[in-house]
């Protein structure tokens, strides 16, 4: 039995940091474990231009803990009006590393998202020419489509036609949740990767409802059936370089998560690597955690792998009931439960 894991310092290839006091509250959790992170642009208002991304990047750098060298990798929020010229500016900036596709209304702060991919052809063509990855929230938003089928339908109706029309476009299928997505990414032609969250590796949709509705397990895309969770574990632990770590850690105040409407997102940045270690150990695949966490994402984004290392030790720790969140409370995923691993730095 392994009691100590030493890994190349990992990166988080899908992260929500928010802004202002919320940013200051959550950034230390990520910076403690990860060297870099792809930072999502769905602020209010969204980060739609290179200039706005530069400003947001400076706010993140200013909020870093003293002595931290954490590097935010910025993204632009794709809209119906994103121009080819803006994509060129982003590609030339050196700090914008991807563009994010949110179908309008798909998730938190996605109201300004894309209503019709046909309106984005100029931007998508420019991304293809500049080698700029498109990070995809892969769900359709048609209310006639069952919530649990929206990822599968997105593949058939949106993703396959998109990649047929833009065959050189580099695509990251974000936070995949189904066997359908894992199979597609594994078998598709061209440059495609996928991020997988710790919560989708560890939990199925029962977690949302056991003992009553549990809002802190509610995320989008929503947790799926057990067979889908098993398929994600198989993909993540396979050693296939198309699958890599992306927490999709999404902080929301306790009061907002537990309100009449609630909101989608699980906060996992506090204990991200311990959660992934738990999932990989259950699959008897700890020997493949380093590549998934520290190698494959950097390779896809054409960035150098990190040089430093981090350590996790086998030791029990209780996940806090809540964390400070800019004057409010933030409840981490599985609060109050015990983990068998501890990140020691």
mmCIF file of C-alpha atoms in Angstrom:
data_model
loop_
_atom_site.group_PDB
_atom_site.id
_atom_site.type_symbol
_atom_site.label_atom_id
_atom_site.label_comp_id
_atom_site.label_asym_id
_atom_site.label_seq_id
_atom_site.Cartn_x
_atom_site.Cartn_y
_atom_site.Cartn_z
ATOM 1 C CA UNK A 1 0.000 0.000 0.000
ATOM 2 C CA UNK A 2 1.329 3.421 -0.988
ATOM 3 C CA UNK A 3 1.424 5.875 1.900
ATOM 4 C CA UNK A 4 3.072 8.789 0.102
ATOM 5 C CA UNK A 5 2.630 10.185 -3.410
ATOM 6 C CA UNK A 6 5.070 12.588 -5.015
ATOM 7 C CA UNK A 7 3.806 14.079 -8.274
ATOM 8 C CA UNK A 8 4.941 16.672 -10.767
ATOM 9 C CA UNK A 9 3.139 19.844 -9.713
ATOM 10 C CA UNK A 10 -0.349 19.605 -11.249
ATOM 11 C CA UNK A 11 -2.429 22.122 -13.190
ATOM 12 C CA UNK A 12 -6.182 22.720 -13.154
ATOM 13 C CA UNK A 13 -7.507 22.957 -16.701
ATOM 14 C CA UNK A 14 -10.984 24.222 -15.746
ATOM 15 C CA UNK A 15 -11.476 26.609 -12.819
ATOM 16 C CA UNK A 16 -13.874 29.310 -11.621
ATOM 17 C CA UNK A 17 -12.302 32.025 -9.455
ATOM 18 C CA UNK A 18 -15.046 34.684 -9.464
ATOM 19 C CA UNK A 19 -13.903 38.225 -8.633
ATOM 20 C CA UNK A 20 -13.462 40.719 -5.812
ATOM 21 C CA UNK A 21 -13.783 39.365 -2.257
ATOM 22 C CA UNK A 22 -14.809 35.950 -3.548
ATOM 23 C CA UNK A 23 -11.640 35.723 -5.651
ATOM 24 C CA UNK A 24 -9.493 36.665 -2.669
ATOM 25 C CA UNK A 25 -11.183 33.973 -0.578
ATOM 26 C CA UNK A 26 -10.816 31.031 -2.961
ATOM 27 C CA UNK A 27 -7.598 31.682 -4.879
ATOM 28 C CA UNK A 28 -5.285 30.468 -2.058
ATOM 29 C CA UNK A 29 -6.891 27.013 -2.169
ATOM 30 C CA UNK A 30 -6.001 26.598 -5.843
ATOM 31 C CA UNK A 31 -2.592 28.278 -5.624
ATOM 32 C CA UNK A 32 -1.597 25.940 -2.783
ATOM 33 C CA UNK A 33 -1.938 22.863 -5.017
ATOM 34 C CA UNK A 34 -1.750 23.919 -8.670
ATOM 35 C CA UNK A 35 0.903 25.764 -10.642
ATOM 36 C CA UNK A 36 -1.493 27.003 -13.334
ATOM 37 C CA UNK A 37 -5.182 27.013 -14.132
ATOM 38 C CA UNK A 38 -7.417 27.751 -17.093
ATOM 39 C CA UNK A 39 -9.661 30.459 -15.611
ATOM 40 C CA UNK A 40 -13.251 30.574 -16.781
ATOM 41 C CA UNK A 41 -14.567 33.907 -18.137
ATOM 42 C CA UNK A 42 -18.206 33.794 -16.983
ATOM 43 C CA UNK A 43 -18.110 36.823 -14.737
ATOM 44 C CA UNK A 44 -20.774 39.524 -14.659
ATOM 45 C CA UNK A 45 -20.170 41.085 -17.150
ATOM 46 C CA UNK A 46 -18.329 38.280 -18.970
ATOM 47 C CA UNK A 47 -14.708 38.483 -20.100
ATOM 48 C CA UNK A 48 -15.328 38.875 -23.828
ATOM 49 C CA UNK A 49 -12.198 40.733 -24.969
ATOM 50 C CA UNK A 50 -8.446 40.479 -24.603
ATOM 51 C CA UNK A 51 -8.420 43.829 -22.792
ATOM 52 C CA UNK A 52 -10.928 42.566 -20.215
ATOM 53 C CA UNK A 53 -8.913 39.366 -19.833
ATOM 54 C CA UNK A 54 -5.780 41.423 -19.145
ATOM 55 C CA UNK A 55 -7.591 43.384 -16.436
ATOM 56 C CA UNK A 56 -8.988 40.227 -14.843
ATOM 57 C CA UNK A 57 -5.561 38.612 -14.942
ATOM 58 C CA UNK A 58 -4.066 41.539 -13.043
ATOM 59 C CA UNK A 59 -6.753 41.232 -10.358
ATOM 60 C CA UNK A 60 -5.939 37.529 -9.980
ATOM 61 C CA UNK A 61 -2.203 38.204 -9.739
ATOM 62 C CA UNK A 62 -2.851 40.879 -7.113
ATOM 63 C CA UNK A 63 -4.886 38.391 -5.059
ATOM 64 C CA UNK A 64 -2.218 35.672 -5.020
ATOM 65 C CA UNK A 65 -0.936 34.702 -1.570
ATOM 66 C CA UNK A 66 2.454 36.157 -0.703
ATOM 67 C CA UNK A 67 5.229 34.123 -2.282
ATOM 68 C CA UNK A 68 2.905 32.298 -4.697
ATOM 69 C CA UNK A 69 3.941 31.862 -8.328
ATOM 70 C CA UNK A 70 0.516 30.612 -9.452
ATOM 71 C CA UNK A 71 -0.125 31.505 -13.102
ATOM 72 C CA UNK A 72 -3.654 32.210 -14.352
ATOM 73 C CA UNK A 73 -4.228 31.124 -17.950
ATOM 74 C CA UNK A 74 -6.947 33.380 -19.299
ATOM 75 C CA UNK A 75 -9.898 32.608 -21.547
ATOM 76 C CA UNK A 76 -12.367 34.640 -23.578
ATOM 77 C CA UNK A 77 -16.121 34.198 -23.446
ATOM 78 C CA UNK A 78 -17.401 33.390 -26.940
ATOM 79 C CA UNK A 79 -20.481 35.334 -28.036
ATOM 80 C CA UNK A 80 -22.480 35.616 -31.229
ATOM 81 C CA UNK A 81 -20.484 38.790 -31.925
ATOM 82 C CA UNK A 82 -16.900 37.697 -31.216
ATOM 83 C CA UNK A 83 -14.793 38.866 -34.155
ATOM 84 C CA UNK A 84 -11.890 37.257 -35.962
ATOM 85 C CA UNK A 85 -9.848 40.348 -35.049
ATOM 86 C CA UNK A 86 -10.491 39.725 -31.344
ATOM 87 C CA UNK A 87 -9.327 36.134 -31.696
ATOM 88 C CA UNK A 88 -6.138 37.385 -33.362
ATOM 89 C CA UNK A 89 -5.517 39.811 -30.474
ATOM 90 C CA UNK A 90 -6.068 37.010 -27.978
ATOM 91 C CA UNK A 91 -3.677 34.701 -29.796
ATOM 92 C CA UNK A 92 -1.002 37.399 -29.920
ATOM 93 C CA UNK A 93 -1.395 38.339 -26.247
ATOM 94 C CA UNK A 94 0.549 35.440 -24.808
ATOM 95 C CA UNK A 95 -1.797 35.208 -21.811
ATOM 96 C CA UNK A 96 -5.115 34.149 -23.400
ATOM 97 C CA UNK A 97 -4.950 30.396 -23.897
ATOM 98 C CA UNK A 98 -8.481 29.420 -24.941
ATOM 99 C CA UNK A 99 -11.974 30.603 -25.817
ATOM 100 C CA UNK A 100 -14.985 29.237 -23.941
ATOM 101 C CA UNK A 101 -18.253 28.206 -25.574
ATOM 102 C CA UNK A 102 -21.279 28.453 -23.319
ATOM 103 C CA UNK A 103 -24.561 27.692 -25.057
ATOM 104 C CA UNK A 104 -26.835 30.528 -23.916
ATOM 105 C CA UNK A 105 -28.554 29.562 -20.660
ATOM 106 C CA UNK A 106 -26.590 26.341 -20.109
ATOM 107 C CA UNK A 107 -25.097 27.164 -16.695
ATOM 108 C CA UNK A 108 -24.101 29.923 -14.243
ATOM 109 C CA UNK A 109 -23.685 33.344 -15.897
ATOM 110 C CA UNK A 110 -24.198 31.939 -19.401
ATOM 111 C CA UNK A 111 -26.978 34.272 -20.507
ATOM 112 C CA UNK A 112 -24.609 36.080 -22.891
ATOM 113 C CA UNK A 113 -23.510 32.801 -24.456
ATOM 114 C CA UNK A 114 -23.830 31.582 -28.012
ATOM 115 C CA UNK A 115 -27.349 31.311 -29.426
ATOM 116 C CA UNK A 116 -26.320 29.900 -32.816
ATOM 117 C CA UNK A 117 -22.914 28.506 -33.762
ATOM 118 C CA UNK A 118 -23.552 29.726 -37.281
ATOM 119 C CA UNK A 119 -23.041 33.271 -35.982
ATOM 120 C CA UNK A 120 -19.545 32.345 -34.756
ATOM 121 C CA UNK A 121 -18.055 31.073 -37.998
ATOM 122 C CA UNK A 122 -15.589 33.930 -38.430
ATOM 123 C CA UNK A 123 -14.336 33.558 -34.864
ATOM 124 C CA UNK A 124 -14.121 29.776 -35.116
ATOM 125 C CA UNK A 125 -12.217 29.990 -38.374
ATOM 126 C CA UNK A 126 -9.776 32.422 -36.773
ATOM 127 C CA UNK A 127 -9.321 30.096 -33.806
ATOM 128 C CA UNK A 128 -8.564 27.263 -36.200
ATOM 129 C CA UNK A 129 -5.969 29.366 -38.016
ATOM 130 C CA UNK A 130 -4.303 30.618 -34.828
ATOM 131 C CA UNK A 131 -4.361 27.261 -33.035
ATOM 132 C CA UNK A 132 -6.512 28.685 -30.227
ATOM 133 C CA UNK A 133 -8.382 25.929 -28.335
ATOM 134 C CA UNK A 134 -12.156 26.048 -27.956
ATOM 135 C CA UNK A 135 -13.315 24.917 -24.514
ATOM 136 C CA UNK A 136 -16.849 23.576 -24.832
ATOM 137 C CA UNK A 137 -19.624 23.366 -22.267
ATOM 138 C CA UNK A 138 -21.261 20.448 -24.015
ATOM 139 C CA UNK A 139 -24.981 20.639 -23.355
ATOM 140 C CA UNK A 140 -27.950 21.636 -25.449
ATOM 141 C CA UNK A 141 -30.454 23.929 -23.751
ATOM 142 C CA UNK A 142 -33.686 22.899 -25.479
ATOM 143 C CA UNK A 143 -36.270 22.439 -22.733
ATOM 144 C CA UNK A 144 -37.739 19.487 -24.615
ATOM 145 C CA UNK A 145 -34.504 17.523 -24.089
ATOM 146 C CA UNK A 146 -34.230 15.581 -20.828
ATOM 147 C CA UNK A 147 -31.672 17.178 -18.507
ATOM 148 C CA UNK A 148 -29.746 13.911 -18.273
ATOM 149 C CA UNK A 149 -29.535 13.573 -22.075
ATOM 150 C CA UNK A 150 -28.308 17.059 -22.943
ATOM 151 C CA UNK A 151 -24.642 16.108 -23.225
ATOM 152 C CA UNK A 152 -25.367 13.162 -25.527
ATOM 153 C CA UNK A 153 -27.605 15.296 -27.753
ATOM 154 C CA UNK A 154 -24.965 18.039 -27.857
ATOM 155 C CA UNK A 155 -22.433 15.588 -29.271
ATOM 156 C CA UNK A 156 -24.800 14.494 -32.012
ATOM 157 C CA UNK A 157 -26.386 17.827 -32.890
ATOM 158 C CA UNK A 158 -23.609 20.349 -32.206
ATOM 159 C CA UNK A 159 -20.146 18.938 -31.626
ATOM 160 C CA UNK A 160 -19.919 16.522 -34.542
ATOM 161 C CA UNK A 161 -21.119 19.145 -37.077
ATOM 162 C CA UNK A 162 -18.827 21.777 -35.521
ATOM 163 C CA UNK A 163 -15.746 19.586 -35.868
ATOM 164 C CA UNK A 164 -16.740 18.516 -39.359
ATOM 165 C CA UNK A 165 -16.928 22.180 -40.424
ATOM 166 C CA UNK A 166 -13.707 23.128 -38.611
ATOM 167 C CA UNK A 167 -11.550 19.982 -38.715
ATOM 168 C CA UNK A 168 -8.374 21.741 -37.520
ATOM 169 C CA UNK A 169 -10.063 23.344 -34.517
ATOM 170 C CA UNK A 170 -8.540 22.210 -31.229
ATOM 171 C CA UNK A 171 -11.372 21.308 -28.837
ATOM 172 C CA UNK A 172 -11.536 20.615 -25.103
ATOM 173 C CA UNK A 173 -14.804 18.916 -24.159
ATOM 174 C CA UNK A 174 -15.143 20.280 -20.643
ATOM 175 C CA UNK A 175 -16.274 18.409 -17.513
ATOM 176 C CA UNK A 176 -17.585 15.381 -19.389
ATOM 177 C CA UNK A 177 -20.226 13.385 -17.508
ATOM 178 C CA UNK A 178 -21.337 10.475 -19.699
ATOM 179 C CA UNK A 179 -20.086 7.302 -21.312
ATOM 180 C CA UNK A 180 -21.191 8.870 -24.595
ATOM 181 C CA UNK A 181 -18.733 11.748 -24.138
ATOM 182 C CA UNK A 182 -15.897 9.508 -22.997
ATOM 183 C CA UNK A 183 -16.403 7.231 -25.997
ATOM 184 C CA UNK A 184 -16.568 10.156 -28.401
ATOM 185 C CA UNK A 185 -13.377 11.775 -27.120
ATOM 186 C CA UNK A 186 -11.525 8.465 -27.143
ATOM 187 C CA UNK A 187 -12.483 7.617 -30.725
ATOM 188 C CA UNK A 188 -12.792 10.975 -32.518
ATOM 189 C CA UNK A 189 -10.298 12.144 -35.086
ATOM 190 C CA UNK A 190 -8.309 15.354 -34.746
ATOM 191 C CA UNK A 191 -7.092 17.336 -31.758
ATOM 192 C CA UNK A 192 -9.571 16.839 -28.955
ATOM 193 C CA UNK A 193 -9.229 16.482 -25.205
ATOM 194 C CA UNK A 194 -11.564 16.355 -22.233
ATOM 195 C CA UNK A 195 -11.464 17.491 -18.633
ATOM 196 C CA UNK A 196 -12.964 15.346 -15.883
ATOM 197 C CA UNK A 197 -13.924 16.606 -12.441
ATOM 198 C CA UNK A 198 -13.324 14.836 -9.138
ATOM 199 C CA UNK A 199 -17.015 14.979 -8.231
ATOM 200 C CA UNK A 200 -18.055 13.224 -11.431
ATOM 201 C CA UNK A 201 -15.478 10.513 -10.697
ATOM 202 C CA UNK A 202 -16.637 9.987 -7.120
ATOM 203 C CA UNK A 203 -20.418 10.444 -7.195
ATOM 204 C CA UNK A 204 -23.449 9.522 -9.243
ATOM 205 C CA UNK A 205 -26.793 11.316 -9.249
ATOM 206 C CA UNK A 206 -27.960 9.555 -6.084
ATOM 207 C CA UNK A 207 -25.684 11.928 -4.156
ATOM 208 C CA UNK A 208 -28.007 14.835 -4.916
ATOM 209 C CA UNK A 209 -31.019 13.162 -3.330
ATOM 210 C CA UNK A 210 -29.897 10.787 -0.550
ATOM 211 C CA UNK A 211 -31.568 11.928 2.682
ATOM 212 C CA UNK A 212 -33.297 14.805 0.911
ATOM 213 C CA UNK A 213 -32.255 17.294 -1.748
ATOM 214 C CA UNK A 214 -28.568 18.139 -1.200
ATOM 215 C CA UNK A 215 -27.791 21.349 -3.082
ATOM 216 C CA UNK A 216 -24.034 21.229 -2.553
ATOM 217 C CA UNK A 217 -23.878 18.214 -4.899
ATOM 218 C CA UNK A 218 -25.844 20.055 -7.595
ATOM 219 C CA UNK A 219 -23.724 21.086 -10.574
ATOM 220 C CA UNK A 220 -24.066 21.501 -14.323
ATOM 221 C CA UNK A 221 -23.635 19.260 -16.148
ATOM 222 C CA UNK A 222 -25.505 17.350 -13.456
ATOM 223 C CA UNK A 223 -24.226 14.093 -11.934
ATOM 224 C CA UNK A 224 -25.358 11.091 -13.981
ATOM 225 C CA UNK A 225 -26.127 7.385 -13.549
ATOM 226 C CA UNK A 226 -23.591 4.975 -12.045
ATOM 227 C CA UNK A 227 -22.680 3.471 -15.433
ATOM 228 C CA UNK A 228 -21.589 6.912 -16.603
ATOM 229 C CA UNK A 229 -19.484 7.484 -13.474
ATOM 230 C CA UNK A 230 -17.794 4.134 -14.071
ATOM 231 C CA UNK A 231 -17.060 5.119 -17.681
ATOM 232 C CA UNK A 232 -15.465 8.370 -16.538
ATOM 233 C CA UNK A 233 -13.275 6.537 -14.028
ATOM 234 C CA UNK A 234 -12.193 4.153 -16.777
ATOM 235 C CA UNK A 235 -11.323 7.077 -19.043
ATOM 236 C CA UNK A 236 -9.459 9.087 -16.393
ATOM 237 C CA UNK A 237 -7.405 6.117 -15.228
ATOM 238 C CA UNK A 238 -6.752 4.682 -18.697
ATOM 239 C CA UNK A 239 -3.526 6.548 -19.402
ATOM 240 C CA UNK A 240 -5.098 8.025 -22.541
ATOM 241 C CA UNK A 241 -3.605 11.538 -22.928
ATOM 242 C CA UNK A 242 -6.893 12.953 -24.203
ATOM 243 C CA UNK A 243 -8.294 12.932 -20.641
ATOM 244 C CA UNK A 244 -6.913 15.317 -18.020
ATOM 245 C CA UNK A 245 -7.707 17.106 -14.780
ATOM 246 C CA UNK A 246 -10.162 19.987 -14.642
ATOM 247 C CA UNK A 247 -11.856 20.564 -11.307
ATOM 248 C CA UNK A 248 -14.647 22.881 -12.481
ATOM 249 C CA UNK A 249 -14.457 24.099 -8.883
ATOM 250 C CA UNK A 250 -17.261 26.655 -8.710
ATOM 251 C CA UNK A 251 -17.707 28.628 -5.487
ATOM 252 C CA UNK A 252 -21.148 29.833 -4.462
ATOM 253 C CA UNK A 253 -22.149 31.227 -1.075
ATOM 254 C CA UNK A 254 -23.981 28.790 1.186
ATOM 255 C CA UNK A 255 -27.018 31.056 1.250
ATOM 256 C CA UNK A 256 -27.215 31.006 -2.554
ATOM 257 C CA UNK A 257 -26.791 27.247 -2.848
ATOM 258 C CA UNK A 258 -29.493 26.653 -0.226
ATOM 259 C CA UNK A 259 -31.961 29.252 -1.535
ATOM 260 C CA UNK A 260 -35.325 28.554 -3.176
ATOM 261 C CA UNK A 261 -33.728 28.265 -6.629
ATOM 262 C CA UNK A 262 -30.238 27.203 -5.659
ATOM 263 C CA UNK A 263 -27.355 27.464 -8.104
ATOM 264 C CA UNK A 264 -25.119 25.012 -9.916
ATOM 265 C CA UNK A 265 -21.549 24.325 -8.878
ATOM 266 C CA UNK A 266 -19.449 22.248 -6.471
ATOM 267 C CA UNK A 267 -16.540 23.770 -4.567
ATOM 268 C CA UNK A 268 -13.614 21.345 -4.698
ATOM 269 C CA UNK A 269 -10.531 23.568 -4.824
ATOM 270 C CA UNK A 270 -9.881 23.186 -1.082
ATOM 271 C CA UNK A 271 -9.365 19.405 -1.366
ATOM 272 C CA UNK A 272 -9.002 18.808 -5.097
ATOM 273 C CA UNK A 273 -5.935 16.581 -5.187
ATOM 274 C CA UNK A 274 -7.130 14.536 -2.204
ATOM 275 C CA UNK A 275 -10.420 13.901 -4.012
ATOM 276 C CA UNK A 276 -8.672 12.811 -7.204
ATOM 277 C CA UNK A 277 -6.307 10.579 -5.222
ATOM 278 C CA UNK A 278 -9.327 8.964 -3.593
ATOM 279 C CA UNK A 279 -10.944 8.276 -6.962
ATOM 280 C CA UNK A 280 -7.766 6.869 -8.504
ATOM 281 C CA UNK A 281 -7.013 4.711 -5.469
ATOM 282 C CA UNK A 282 -10.500 3.183 -5.573
ATOM 283 C CA UNK A 283 -9.775 2.237 -9.192
ATOM 284 C CA UNK A 284 -6.373 0.789 -8.218
ATOM 285 C CA UNK A 285 -4.744 3.374 -10.490
ATOM 286 C CA UNK A 286 -2.678 5.691 -8.298
ATOM 287 C CA UNK A 287 0.256 5.074 -10.633
ATOM 288 C CA UNK A 288 -1.639 6.968 -13.355
ATOM 289 C CA UNK A 289 -2.641 10.005 -11.284
ATOM 290 C CA UNK A 290 0.483 12.010 -12.144
ATOM 291 C CA UNK A 291 0.035 11.848 -15.911
ATOM 292 C CA UNK A 292 -3.671 12.740 -15.642
ATOM 293 C CA UNK A 293 -2.991 15.610 -13.226
ATOM 294 C CA UNK A 294 0.341 16.982 -14.371
ATOM 295 C CA UNK A 295 1.261 15.903 -17.901
ATOM 296 C CA UNK A 296 -1.609 15.452 -20.327
ATOM 297 C CA UNK A 297 -3.241 18.872 -19.956
ATOM 298 C CA UNK A 298 0.014 20.752 -20.376
ATOM 299 C CA UNK A 299 0.803 18.677 -23.450
ATOM 300 C CA UNK A 300 -2.582 19.417 -25.033
ATOM 301 C CA UNK A 301 -2.237 23.159 -24.406
ATOM 302 C CA UNK A 302 1.318 23.051 -25.803
ATOM 303 C CA UNK A 303 2.823 24.346 -22.578
ATOM 304 C CA UNK A 304 5.870 22.984 -20.758
ATOM 305 C CA UNK A 305 5.253 20.535 -17.964
ATOM 306 C CA UNK A 306 5.899 21.935 -14.509
ATOM 307 C CA UNK A 307 9.281 21.297 -12.910
ATOM 308 C CA UNK A 308 8.391 21.227 -9.216
ATOM 309 C CA UNK A 309 6.695 18.462 -7.243
ATOM 310 C CA UNK A 310 3.925 18.115 -4.665
ATOM 311 C CA UNK A 311 3.263 15.451 -2.070
ATOM 312 C CA UNK A 312 0.171 13.736 -0.739
ATOM 313 C CA UNK A 313 0.352 11.527 2.332
ATOM 314 C CA UNK A 314 -2.030 8.914 3.602
ATOM 315 C CA UNK A 315 -3.652 10.620 6.586
ATOM 316 C CA UNK A 316 -7.239 11.172 7.605
ATOM 317 C CA UNK A 317 -8.646 14.673 7.495
ATOM 318 C CA UNK A 318 -12.181 15.950 7.930
ATOM 319 C CA UNK A 319 -13.489 18.275 5.221
ATOM 320 C CA UNK A 320 -14.551 21.556 6.897
ATOM 321 C CA UNK A 321 -18.245 22.253 7.365
ATOM 322 C CA UNK A 322 -17.727 25.673 5.791
ATOM 323 C CA UNK A 323 -15.055 28.111 4.657
ATOM 324 C CA UNK A 324 -14.906 31.935 4.722
ATOM 325 C CA UNK A 325 -16.108 33.491 1.486
ATOM 326 C CA UNK A 326 -15.743 37.250 1.450
ATOM 327 C CA UNK A 327 -17.986 37.876 4.431
ATOM 328 C CA UNK A 328 -20.222 34.896 3.656
ATOM 329 C CA UNK A 329 -19.881 31.107 3.974
ATOM 330 C CA UNK A 330 -18.778 28.585 1.353
ATOM 331 C CA UNK A 331 -19.544 24.880 1.779
ATOM 332 C CA UNK A 332 -17.001 22.542 0.143
ATOM 333 C CA UNK A 333 -18.139 19.330 -1.515
ATOM 334 C CA UNK A 334 -18.731 16.503 0.981
ATOM 335 C CA UNK A 335 -18.381 18.832 3.978
ATOM 336 C CA UNK A 336 -17.965 16.907 7.218
ATOM 337 C CA UNK A 337 -16.818 13.709 5.514
ATOM 338 C CA UNK A 338 -13.376 12.179 6.057
ATOM 339 C CA UNK A 339 -10.713 11.849 3.375
ATOM 340 C CA UNK A 340 -7.886 9.331 3.537
ATOM 341 C CA UNK A 341 -5.320 11.586 1.850
ATOM 342 C CA UNK A 342 -3.777 14.913 2.840
ATOM 343 C CA UNK A 343 -2.002 17.344 0.526
ATOM 344 C CA UNK A 344 1.232 18.399 2.234
ATOM 345 C CA UNK A 345 2.715 20.639 -0.457
#
